[in-house]
């Protein structure tokens, strides 16, 4: 296996009885990168994580870590660590002993264990917390302890199984920043599983979207959001307004409204009929415009950081997301919309 691809799954299939959960999967994770498996419940993402960890064995195919075939190697001999959704901390142990448990199992000298545990706790902003117990710290702090326990072992591969799902919104934001910063600082090859798109975008170099055991699309968060490859991807990666339209080589026509074709949007596309996707944040409202741009404002919902506005345009209901500086509360029922040419995507009509 090429050294650049640190974790490789080759033609991996996993069946439970007659149920095929993963079918002929190929996956590569470059050294030092963080790859996230994203998808709805039952898509197979957790099974892939367990296959890499050695908690499950593939029905067929091979798994390589750092060039070594580990397909039939136990979890204890793969040099990986996992951060669990449930934290999996020992309540009867101090935080110091929780973090140092793996080092103790390796029979390292007590002085080295103390030094490495103290360093790990400092990394996750829990310096001086070593003598406390699990029931004396918050959920966010418990997740930091779980992260420190993984980092202290300096594994080849770090696995994350829905690690932030038990935290509230503010703690999730703080922890994903911590995970990303530490992963980049130590250049740890990482595989992350989540069903949360925002979380996946925040931590990942590459996002792999799965459905029914198959990879639907993979790429950077920016690529997946701006250039979905199918209707499933268009709807899964956030809200999208979908139109029937056409591209004539210079303009994209949506309901008679001709939007200048952005070169990045139409790259590789031949003139013809398409499904045109427009993200909610790509549409603005104004008091004036061409007749073909006229719409009817049907509802406005204040969401704190933005307004969600529903409008009817050519008998189609559209969702708009406008921040306070973009939304004019004095707009009448009849308004005119404009579409940002760079925030469109084109899909084949049969996608």
mmCIF file of C-alpha atoms in Angstrom:
data_model
loop_
_atom_site.group_PDB
_atom_site.id
_atom_site.type_symbol
_atom_site.label_atom_id
_atom_site.label_comp_id
_atom_site.label_asym_id
_atom_site.label_seq_id
_atom_site.Cartn_x
_atom_site.Cartn_y
_atom_site.Cartn_z
ATOM 1 C CA UNK A 1 0.000 0.000 0.000
ATOM 2 C CA UNK A 2 1.203 3.535 -0.798
ATOM 3 C CA UNK A 3 2.508 5.249 2.310
ATOM 4 C CA UNK A 4 0.471 8.384 1.614
ATOM 5 C CA UNK A 5 -2.745 6.392 2.061
ATOM 6 C CA UNK A 6 -2.391 5.453 5.712
ATOM 7 C CA UNK A 7 -5.701 3.619 6.142
ATOM 8 C CA UNK A 8 -7.029 1.629 3.194
ATOM 9 C CA UNK A 9 -10.166 -0.485 2.832
ATOM 10 C CA UNK A 10 -10.097 -2.535 -0.356
ATOM 11 C CA UNK A 11 -13.176 -4.300 -1.733
ATOM 12 C CA UNK A 12 -14.584 -4.604 1.801
ATOM 13 C CA UNK A 13 -17.918 -6.322 2.257
ATOM 14 C CA UNK A 14 -19.706 -6.893 5.557
ATOM 15 C CA UNK A 15 -22.759 -9.081 5.931
ATOM 16 C CA UNK A 16 -24.746 -10.011 9.016
ATOM 17 C CA UNK A 17 -26.574 -13.159 7.997
ATOM 18 C CA UNK A 18 -28.456 -12.360 4.805
ATOM 19 C CA UNK A 19 -28.202 -8.612 5.402
ATOM 20 C CA UNK A 20 -25.428 -6.860 3.457
ATOM 21 C CA UNK A 21 -24.488 -3.752 5.448
ATOM 22 C CA UNK A 22 -21.361 -2.820 3.463
ATOM 23 C CA UNK A 23 -20.947 -3.902 -0.126
ATOM 24 C CA UNK A 24 -17.601 -3.796 -1.980
ATOM 25 C CA UNK A 25 -16.335 -0.628 -0.307
ATOM 26 C CA UNK A 26 -13.079 1.108 -1.254
ATOM 27 C CA UNK A 27 -11.851 3.814 1.103
ATOM 28 C CA UNK A 28 -8.522 5.631 1.525
ATOM 29 C CA UNK A 29 -7.431 7.979 4.305
ATOM 30 C CA UNK A 30 -4.253 9.960 3.767
ATOM 31 C CA UNK A 31 -1.693 10.172 6.525
ATOM 32 C CA UNK A 32 -2.390 13.004 8.958
ATOM 33 C CA UNK A 33 -5.854 13.791 7.594
ATOM 34 C CA UNK A 34 -9.253 13.698 9.301
ATOM 35 C CA UNK A 35 -11.936 11.950 7.276
ATOM 36 C CA UNK A 36 -15.563 11.968 8.385
ATOM 37 C CA UNK A 37 -18.177 9.367 7.517
ATOM 38 C CA UNK A 38 -21.509 11.188 7.315
ATOM 39 C CA UNK A 39 -24.925 9.778 6.637
ATOM 40 C CA UNK A 40 -28.374 8.918 7.969
ATOM 41 C CA UNK A 41 -28.934 6.200 10.551
ATOM 42 C CA UNK A 42 -28.393 2.732 9.127
ATOM 43 C CA UNK A 43 -26.142 3.881 6.278
ATOM 44 C CA UNK A 44 -23.200 1.738 7.444
ATOM 45 C CA UNK A 45 -20.865 4.429 8.754
ATOM 46 C CA UNK A 46 -20.490 2.954 12.257
ATOM 47 C CA UNK A 47 -19.901 -0.496 10.788
ATOM 48 C CA UNK A 48 -17.011 0.916 8.741
ATOM 49 C CA UNK A 49 -15.545 2.458 11.896
ATOM 50 C CA UNK A 50 -15.816 -0.858 13.737
ATOM 51 C CA UNK A 51 -14.138 -2.649 10.830
ATOM 52 C CA UNK A 52 -11.183 -0.249 10.967
ATOM 53 C CA UNK A 53 -11.017 -0.656 14.751
ATOM 54 C CA UNK A 54 -11.035 -4.440 14.559
ATOM 55 C CA UNK A 55 -14.297 -4.736 16.488
ATOM 56 C CA UNK A 56 -15.801 -6.388 13.404
ATOM 57 C CA UNK A 57 -14.156 -8.534 10.731
ATOM 58 C CA UNK A 58 -15.062 -8.053 7.070
ATOM 59 C CA UNK A 59 -16.918 -10.821 5.279
ATOM 60 C CA UNK A 60 -14.492 -10.216 2.416
ATOM 61 C CA UNK A 61 -11.868 -7.666 1.404
ATOM 62 C CA UNK A 62 -8.735 -6.270 3.048
ATOM 63 C CA UNK A 63 -7.954 -3.527 5.565
ATOM 64 C CA UNK A 64 -4.502 -1.913 5.725
ATOM 65 C CA UNK A 65 -3.051 0.469 8.319
ATOM 66 C CA UNK A 66 0.333 2.041 7.578
ATOM 67 C CA UNK A 67 0.932 -0.489 4.816
ATOM 68 C CA UNK A 68 0.227 -3.523 7.017
ATOM 69 C CA UNK A 69 -2.640 -5.905 6.319
ATOM 70 C CA UNK A 70 -4.635 -5.874 9.578
ATOM 71 C CA UNK A 71 -7.747 -7.581 8.222
ATOM 72 C CA UNK A 72 -7.501 -10.387 10.774
ATOM 73 C CA UNK A 73 -5.575 -8.465 13.451
ATOM 74 C CA UNK A 74 -7.269 -7.822 16.806
ATOM 75 C CA UNK A 75 -7.984 -4.328 18.085
ATOM 76 C CA UNK A 76 -5.211 -4.685 20.678
ATOM 77 C CA UNK A 77 -2.582 -4.981 17.937
ATOM 78 C CA UNK A 78 -3.742 -2.244 15.537
ATOM 79 C CA UNK A 79 -2.300 0.762 17.419
ATOM 80 C CA UNK A 80 -5.591 2.638 17.273
ATOM 81 C CA UNK A 81 -7.626 4.476 19.897
ATOM 82 C CA UNK A 82 -11.344 5.233 19.901
ATOM 83 C CA UNK A 83 -13.247 8.127 21.461
ATOM 84 C CA UNK A 84 -16.756 6.895 22.229
ATOM 85 C CA UNK A 85 -20.130 8.645 22.293
ATOM 86 C CA UNK A 86 -20.631 7.480 25.879
ATOM 87 C CA UNK A 87 -17.101 8.557 26.990
ATOM 88 C CA UNK A 88 -16.580 5.066 28.576
ATOM 89 C CA UNK A 89 -14.768 6.462 31.622
ATOM 90 C CA UNK A 90 -14.242 4.487 34.839
ATOM 91 C CA UNK A 91 -16.296 6.199 37.592
ATOM 92 C CA UNK A 92 -14.268 4.625 40.419
ATOM 93 C CA UNK A 93 -10.988 6.047 39.104
ATOM 94 C CA UNK A 94 -9.598 9.578 39.275
ATOM 95 C CA UNK A 95 -9.234 11.479 36.025
ATOM 96 C CA UNK A 96 -5.470 10.902 36.228
ATOM 97 C CA UNK A 97 -5.985 7.141 36.453
ATOM 98 C CA UNK A 98 -8.583 7.184 33.673
ATOM 99 C CA UNK A 99 -6.205 8.942 31.300
ATOM 100 C CA UNK A 100 -3.259 6.783 32.338
ATOM 101 C CA UNK A 101 -5.089 3.453 32.223
ATOM 102 C CA UNK A 102 -3.753 2.454 28.804
ATOM 103 C CA UNK A 103 -0.208 3.434 29.746
ATOM 104 C CA UNK A 104 -0.490 1.341 32.901
ATOM 105 C CA UNK A 105 -1.582 -1.647 30.815
ATOM 106 C CA UNK A 106 1.589 -1.138 28.750
ATOM 107 C CA UNK A 107 3.522 -1.402 32.040
ATOM 108 C CA UNK A 108 5.312 1.917 31.583
ATOM 109 C CA UNK A 109 7.228 3.386 34.566
ATOM 110 C CA UNK A 110 5.061 5.364 36.997
ATOM 111 C CA UNK A 111 7.108 8.536 36.479
ATOM 112 C CA UNK A 112 6.595 8.401 32.693
ATOM 113 C CA UNK A 113 2.887 7.724 33.123
ATOM 114 C CA UNK A 114 2.500 10.750 35.394
ATOM 115 C CA UNK A 115 4.399 12.994 32.999
ATOM 116 C CA UNK A 116 2.407 11.921 29.945
ATOM 117 C CA UNK A 117 -0.935 12.104 31.776
ATOM 118 C CA UNK A 118 -0.176 15.591 33.085
ATOM 119 C CA UNK A 119 0.753 16.687 29.549
ATOM 120 C CA UNK A 120 -2.428 15.174 28.092
ATOM 121 C CA UNK A 121 -4.675 16.843 30.679
ATOM 122 C CA UNK A 122 -2.987 20.153 29.965
ATOM 123 C CA UNK A 123 -3.630 19.712 26.231
ATOM 124 C CA UNK A 124 -7.380 19.499 26.857
ATOM 125 C CA UNK A 125 -7.422 22.381 29.364
ATOM 126 C CA UNK A 126 -7.853 20.143 32.416
ATOM 127 C CA UNK A 127 -4.526 20.855 34.076
ATOM 128 C CA UNK A 128 -4.858 20.314 37.833
ATOM 129 C CA UNK A 129 -7.991 18.151 37.501
ATOM 130 C CA UNK A 130 -6.170 14.830 37.873
ATOM 131 C CA UNK A 131 -7.406 14.090 41.402
ATOM 132 C CA UNK A 132 -11.082 14.644 40.578
ATOM 133 C CA UNK A 133 -13.563 11.897 39.747
ATOM 134 C CA UNK A 134 -15.978 11.562 36.839
ATOM 135 C CA UNK A 135 -19.029 12.633 38.849
ATOM 136 C CA UNK A 136 -17.261 15.864 39.825
ATOM 137 C CA UNK A 137 -16.907 17.231 36.281
ATOM 138 C CA UNK A 138 -19.290 18.289 33.498
ATOM 139 C CA UNK A 139 -20.191 16.356 30.374
ATOM 140 C CA UNK A 140 -17.930 18.534 28.261
ATOM 141 C CA UNK A 141 -15.031 17.930 30.642
ATOM 142 C CA UNK A 142 -15.724 14.186 30.555
ATOM 143 C CA UNK A 143 -15.409 14.247 26.775
ATOM 144 C CA UNK A 144 -12.091 16.076 27.136
ATOM 145 C CA UNK A 145 -10.892 13.342 29.486
ATOM 146 C CA UNK A 146 -11.873 10.715 26.912
ATOM 147 C CA UNK A 147 -9.925 12.637 24.269
ATOM 148 C CA UNK A 148 -6.887 12.951 26.568
ATOM 149 C CA UNK A 149 -7.003 9.201 27.264
ATOM 150 C CA UNK A 150 -6.751 8.546 23.521
ATOM 151 C CA UNK A 151 -4.068 11.170 22.820
ATOM 152 C CA UNK A 152 -1.800 10.023 25.658
ATOM 153 C CA UNK A 153 -1.222 6.706 23.856
ATOM 154 C CA UNK A 154 -0.011 8.476 20.691
ATOM 155 C CA UNK A 155 -1.873 6.057 18.405
ATOM 156 C CA UNK A 156 -1.319 5.654 14.675
ATOM 157 C CA UNK A 157 -5.050 6.110 14.057
ATOM 158 C CA UNK A 158 -7.678 7.906 16.127
ATOM 159 C CA UNK A 159 -11.321 6.908 15.738
ATOM 160 C CA UNK A 160 -14.318 9.001 16.815
ATOM 161 C CA UNK A 161 -17.753 7.397 17.227
ATOM 162 C CA UNK A 162 -20.382 10.186 17.414
ATOM 163 C CA UNK A 163 -18.269 11.812 20.154
ATOM 164 C CA UNK A 164 -20.296 15.012 20.607
ATOM 165 C CA UNK A 165 -23.890 13.787 20.378
ATOM 166 C CA UNK A 166 -24.424 13.927 24.169
ATOM 167 C CA UNK A 167 -23.339 17.587 24.478
ATOM 168 C CA UNK A 168 -25.374 20.757 24.124
ATOM 169 C CA UNK A 169 -24.829 23.149 21.211
ATOM 170 C CA UNK A 170 -22.214 25.413 22.833
ATOM 171 C CA UNK A 171 -20.176 22.492 24.177
ATOM 172 C CA UNK A 172 -20.317 20.768 20.786
ATOM 173 C CA UNK A 173 -18.888 23.871 19.149
ATOM 174 C CA UNK A 174 -16.069 24.123 21.676
ATOM 175 C CA UNK A 175 -15.220 20.422 21.529
ATOM 176 C CA UNK A 176 -15.138 20.196 17.756
ATOM 177 C CA UNK A 177 -12.693 23.118 17.729
ATOM 178 C CA UNK A 178 -10.571 21.295 20.318
ATOM 179 C CA UNK A 179 -10.635 18.026 18.373
ATOM 180 C CA UNK A 180 -9.684 19.719 15.118
ATOM 181 C CA UNK A 181 -6.890 21.783 16.686
ATOM 182 C CA UNK A 182 -5.311 18.789 18.446
ATOM 183 C CA UNK A 183 -5.677 16.491 15.444
ATOM 184 C CA UNK A 184 -3.862 19.002 13.249
ATOM 185 C CA UNK A 185 -1.223 19.789 15.879
ATOM 186 C CA UNK A 186 -0.221 16.141 16.245
ATOM 187 C CA UNK A 187 -0.943 15.172 12.635
ATOM 188 C CA UNK A 188 -2.960 12.121 13.728
ATOM 189 C CA UNK A 189 -4.683 10.131 10.995
ATOM 190 C CA UNK A 190 -8.332 10.147 12.084
ATOM 191 C CA UNK A 191 -11.671 8.649 11.095
ATOM 192 C CA UNK A 192 -14.746 10.388 12.488
ATOM 193 C CA UNK A 193 -18.369 9.221 12.401
ATOM 194 C CA UNK A 194 -21.334 11.570 12.773
ATOM 195 C CA UNK A 195 -24.838 12.162 11.456
ATOM 196 C CA UNK A 196 -24.442 15.928 12.043
ATOM 197 C CA UNK A 197 -23.524 17.864 8.890
ATOM 198 C CA UNK A 198 -22.324 20.969 10.754
ATOM 199 C CA UNK A 199 -20.033 18.843 12.889
ATOM 200 C CA UNK A 200 -18.664 17.040 9.839
ATOM 201 C CA UNK A 201 -17.949 20.301 8.039
ATOM 202 C CA UNK A 202 -16.226 21.828 11.079
ATOM 203 C CA UNK A 203 -13.686 19.069 11.743
ATOM 204 C CA UNK A 204 -12.976 17.426 8.389
ATOM 205 C CA UNK A 205 -10.430 17.523 5.612
ATOM 206 C CA UNK A 206 -12.636 15.117 3.650
ATOM 207 C CA UNK A 207 -16.270 14.120 4.130
ATOM 208 C CA UNK A 208 -17.567 10.797 2.828
ATOM 209 C CA UNK A 209 -21.353 10.628 2.554
ATOM 210 C CA UNK A 210 -22.824 7.142 2.803
ATOM 211 C CA UNK A 211 -26.221 5.643 2.058
ATOM 212 C CA UNK A 212 -27.228 1.972 2.330
ATOM 213 C CA UNK A 213 -23.611 0.862 2.736
ATOM 214 C CA UNK A 214 -22.339 2.694 -0.345
ATOM 215 C CA UNK A 215 -20.344 5.892 -0.778
ATOM 216 C CA UNK A 216 -22.534 8.470 -2.506
ATOM 217 C CA UNK A 217 -19.902 11.209 -2.799
ATOM 218 C CA UNK A 218 -16.686 12.303 -1.135
ATOM 219 C CA UNK A 219 -14.712 15.522 -1.122
ATOM 220 C CA UNK A 220 -14.022 18.616 0.916
ATOM 221 C CA UNK A 221 -16.997 20.120 2.786
ATOM 222 C CA UNK A 222 -16.987 23.013 0.316
ATOM 223 C CA UNK A 223 -17.091 20.688 -2.696
ATOM 224 C CA UNK A 224 -19.951 18.589 -1.367
ATOM 225 C CA UNK A 225 -22.087 21.589 -0.488
ATOM 226 C CA UNK A 226 -21.498 23.567 -3.668
ATOM 227 C CA UNK A 227 -21.347 20.696 -6.171
ATOM 228 C CA UNK A 228 -23.574 17.787 -5.102
ATOM 229 C CA UNK A 229 -23.502 14.892 -7.554
ATOM 230 C CA UNK A 230 -27.121 13.752 -7.177
ATOM 231 C CA UNK A 231 -30.529 14.736 -5.867
ATOM 232 C CA UNK A 232 -29.834 12.725 -2.719
ATOM 233 C CA UNK A 233 -26.669 14.747 -2.107
ATOM 234 C CA UNK A 234 -28.383 18.041 -2.940
ATOM 235 C CA UNK A 235 -31.047 17.452 -0.308
ATOM 236 C CA UNK A 236 -28.839 15.749 2.259
ATOM 237 C CA UNK A 237 -26.202 18.503 2.323
ATOM 238 C CA UNK A 238 -28.545 21.220 3.577
ATOM 239 C CA UNK A 239 -31.717 22.738 2.149
ATOM 240 C CA UNK A 240 -31.971 23.243 -1.597
ATOM 241 C CA UNK A 241 -34.557 24.789 -3.889
ATOM 242 C CA UNK A 242 -34.728 22.641 -7.038
ATOM 243 C CA UNK A 243 -36.032 23.972 -10.377
ATOM 244 C CA UNK A 244 -36.416 22.667 -13.893
ATOM 245 C CA UNK A 245 -34.318 24.918 -16.096
ATOM 246 C CA UNK A 246 -31.763 25.084 -18.856
ATOM 247 C CA UNK A 247 -28.268 26.266 -19.724
ATOM 248 C CA UNK A 248 -27.638 27.822 -23.156
ATOM 249 C CA UNK A 249 -23.876 28.266 -22.919
ATOM 250 C CA UNK A 250 -24.077 31.779 -21.468
ATOM 251 C CA UNK A 251 -27.034 31.912 -19.117
ATOM 252 C CA UNK A 252 -28.936 29.615 -16.790
ATOM 253 C CA UNK A 253 -32.673 30.025 -17.326
ATOM 254 C CA UNK A 254 -34.971 29.490 -14.340
ATOM 255 C CA UNK A 255 -38.627 30.309 -14.975
ATOM 256 C CA UNK A 256 -37.613 32.893 -17.581
ATOM 257 C CA UNK A 257 -35.134 34.546 -15.208
ATOM 258 C CA UNK A 258 -31.756 34.396 -16.958
ATOM 259 C CA UNK A 259 -28.852 34.183 -14.517
ATOM 260 C CA UNK A 260 -25.338 34.707 -15.933
ATOM 261 C CA UNK A 261 -23.515 31.372 -15.971
ATOM 262 C CA UNK A 262 -20.683 31.287 -13.461
ATOM 263 C CA UNK A 263 -17.707 29.393 -15.007
ATOM 264 C CA UNK A 264 -17.225 27.284 -11.870
ATOM 265 C CA UNK A 265 -20.901 26.295 -11.825
ATOM 266 C CA UNK A 266 -21.086 25.203 -15.479
ATOM 267 C CA UNK A 267 -17.569 23.747 -15.741
ATOM 268 C CA UNK A 268 -17.808 20.639 -17.931
ATOM 269 C CA UNK A 269 -21.546 21.102 -18.535
ATOM 270 C CA UNK A 270 -22.939 21.068 -22.084
ATOM 271 C CA UNK A 271 -25.890 23.290 -23.018
ATOM 272 C CA UNK A 272 -29.208 21.596 -22.337
ATOM 273 C CA UNK A 273 -31.944 21.001 -19.785
ATOM 274 C CA UNK A 274 -31.008 20.533 -16.122
ATOM 275 C CA UNK A 275 -32.325 20.483 -12.624
ATOM 276 C CA UNK A 276 -31.091 23.738 -11.130
ATOM 277 C CA UNK A 277 -30.295 23.833 -7.418
ATOM 278 C CA UNK A 278 -30.317 27.087 -5.476
ATOM 279 C CA UNK A 279 -29.321 27.208 -1.801
ATOM 280 C CA UNK A 280 -31.563 29.298 0.493
ATOM 281 C CA UNK A 281 -28.783 31.769 1.279
ATOM 282 C CA UNK A 282 -28.227 32.439 -2.456
ATOM 283 C CA UNK A 283 -31.579 34.241 -2.896
ATOM 284 C CA UNK A 284 -32.150 37.884 -1.920
ATOM 285 C CA UNK A 285 -35.303 39.975 -1.921
ATOM 286 C CA UNK A 286 -35.735 43.517 -3.195
ATOM 287 C CA UNK A 287 -38.483 46.093 -3.828
ATOM 288 C CA UNK A 288 -37.877 46.185 -7.591
ATOM 289 C CA UNK A 289 -37.039 43.804 -10.396
ATOM 290 C CA UNK A 290 -38.191 42.258 -13.659
ATOM 291 C CA UNK A 291 -41.702 40.759 -13.872
ATOM 292 C CA UNK A 292 -40.239 37.234 -14.098
ATOM 293 C CA UNK A 293 -38.569 37.803 -10.712
ATOM 294 C CA UNK A 294 -41.726 38.763 -8.831
ATOM 295 C CA UNK A 295 -42.659 36.559 -5.891
ATOM 296 C CA UNK A 296 -45.102 36.565 -2.987
ATOM 297 C CA UNK A 297 -43.807 36.563 0.581
ATOM 298 C CA UNK A 298 -45.805 33.932 2.467
ATOM 299 C CA UNK A 299 -44.093 33.671 5.846
ATOM 300 C CA UNK A 300 -41.218 35.095 7.863
ATOM 301 C CA UNK A 301 -39.721 33.290 10.854
ATOM 302 C CA UNK A 302 -37.115 34.907 13.098
ATOM 303 C CA UNK A 303 -34.348 32.394 13.897
ATOM 304 C CA UNK A 304 -31.982 34.583 15.923
ATOM 305 C CA UNK A 305 -29.004 34.829 13.592
ATOM 306 C CA UNK A 306 -31.207 34.891 10.501
ATOM 307 C CA UNK A 307 -34.710 35.031 9.096
ATOM 308 C CA UNK A 308 -36.221 32.047 7.329
ATOM 309 C CA UNK A 309 -38.483 33.431 4.634
ATOM 310 C CA UNK A 310 -40.885 31.413 2.506
ATOM 311 C CA UNK A 311 -41.921 32.868 -0.848
ATOM 312 C CA UNK A 312 -44.043 31.602 -3.722
ATOM 313 C CA UNK A 313 -42.512 32.019 -7.165
ATOM 314 C CA UNK A 314 -44.134 30.620 -10.315
ATOM 315 C CA UNK A 315 -46.315 28.300 -8.201
ATOM 316 C CA UNK A 316 -43.297 26.905 -6.368
ATOM 317 C CA UNK A 317 -42.563 27.495 -2.683
ATOM 318 C CA UNK A 318 -38.975 28.553 -1.988
ATOM 319 C CA UNK A 319 -37.008 28.732 1.246
ATOM 320 C CA UNK A 320 -34.730 31.733 1.808
ATOM 321 C CA UNK A 321 -32.278 32.330 4.644
ATOM 322 C CA UNK A 322 -31.524 36.015 5.167
ATOM 323 C CA UNK A 323 -29.465 37.670 7.881
ATOM 324 C CA UNK A 324 -30.771 40.835 9.493
ATOM 325 C CA UNK A 325 -28.784 43.121 7.200
ATOM 326 C CA UNK A 326 -30.284 41.418 4.119
ATOM 327 C CA UNK A 327 -33.913 41.365 5.226
ATOM 328 C CA UNK A 328 -36.174 44.388 4.900
ATOM 329 C CA UNK A 329 -39.097 44.022 7.268
ATOM 330 C CA UNK A 330 -40.981 46.645 5.226
ATOM 331 C CA UNK A 331 -41.214 44.411 2.161
ATOM 332 C CA UNK A 332 -44.788 44.050 0.994
ATOM 333 C CA UNK A 333 -46.345 40.739 0.091
ATOM 334 C CA UNK A 334 -45.069 41.251 -3.447
ATOM 335 C CA UNK A 335 -41.283 41.352 -3.747
ATOM 336 C CA UNK A 336 -38.618 40.556 -6.346
ATOM 337 C CA UNK A 337 -35.966 37.941 -5.922
ATOM 338 C CA UNK A 338 -32.413 37.845 -7.213
ATOM 339 C CA UNK A 339 -30.170 34.781 -7.353
ATOM 340 C CA UNK A 340 -26.426 34.765 -6.780
ATOM 341 C CA UNK A 341 -24.939 33.136 -9.929
ATOM 342 C CA UNK A 342 -22.046 31.555 -8.019
ATOM 343 C CA UNK A 343 -24.324 29.670 -5.585
ATOM 344 C CA UNK A 344 -26.085 27.429 -8.089
ATOM 345 C CA UNK A 345 -25.502 23.826 -9.029
ATOM 346 C CA UNK A 346 -26.649 21.867 -12.067
ATOM 347 C CA UNK A 347 -27.815 18.257 -11.990
ATOM 348 C CA UNK A 348 -28.749 15.960 -14.832
ATOM 349 C CA UNK A 349 -32.522 15.699 -15.171
ATOM 350 C CA UNK A 350 -32.447 11.971 -14.316
ATOM 351 C CA UNK A 351 -30.158 12.311 -11.246
#
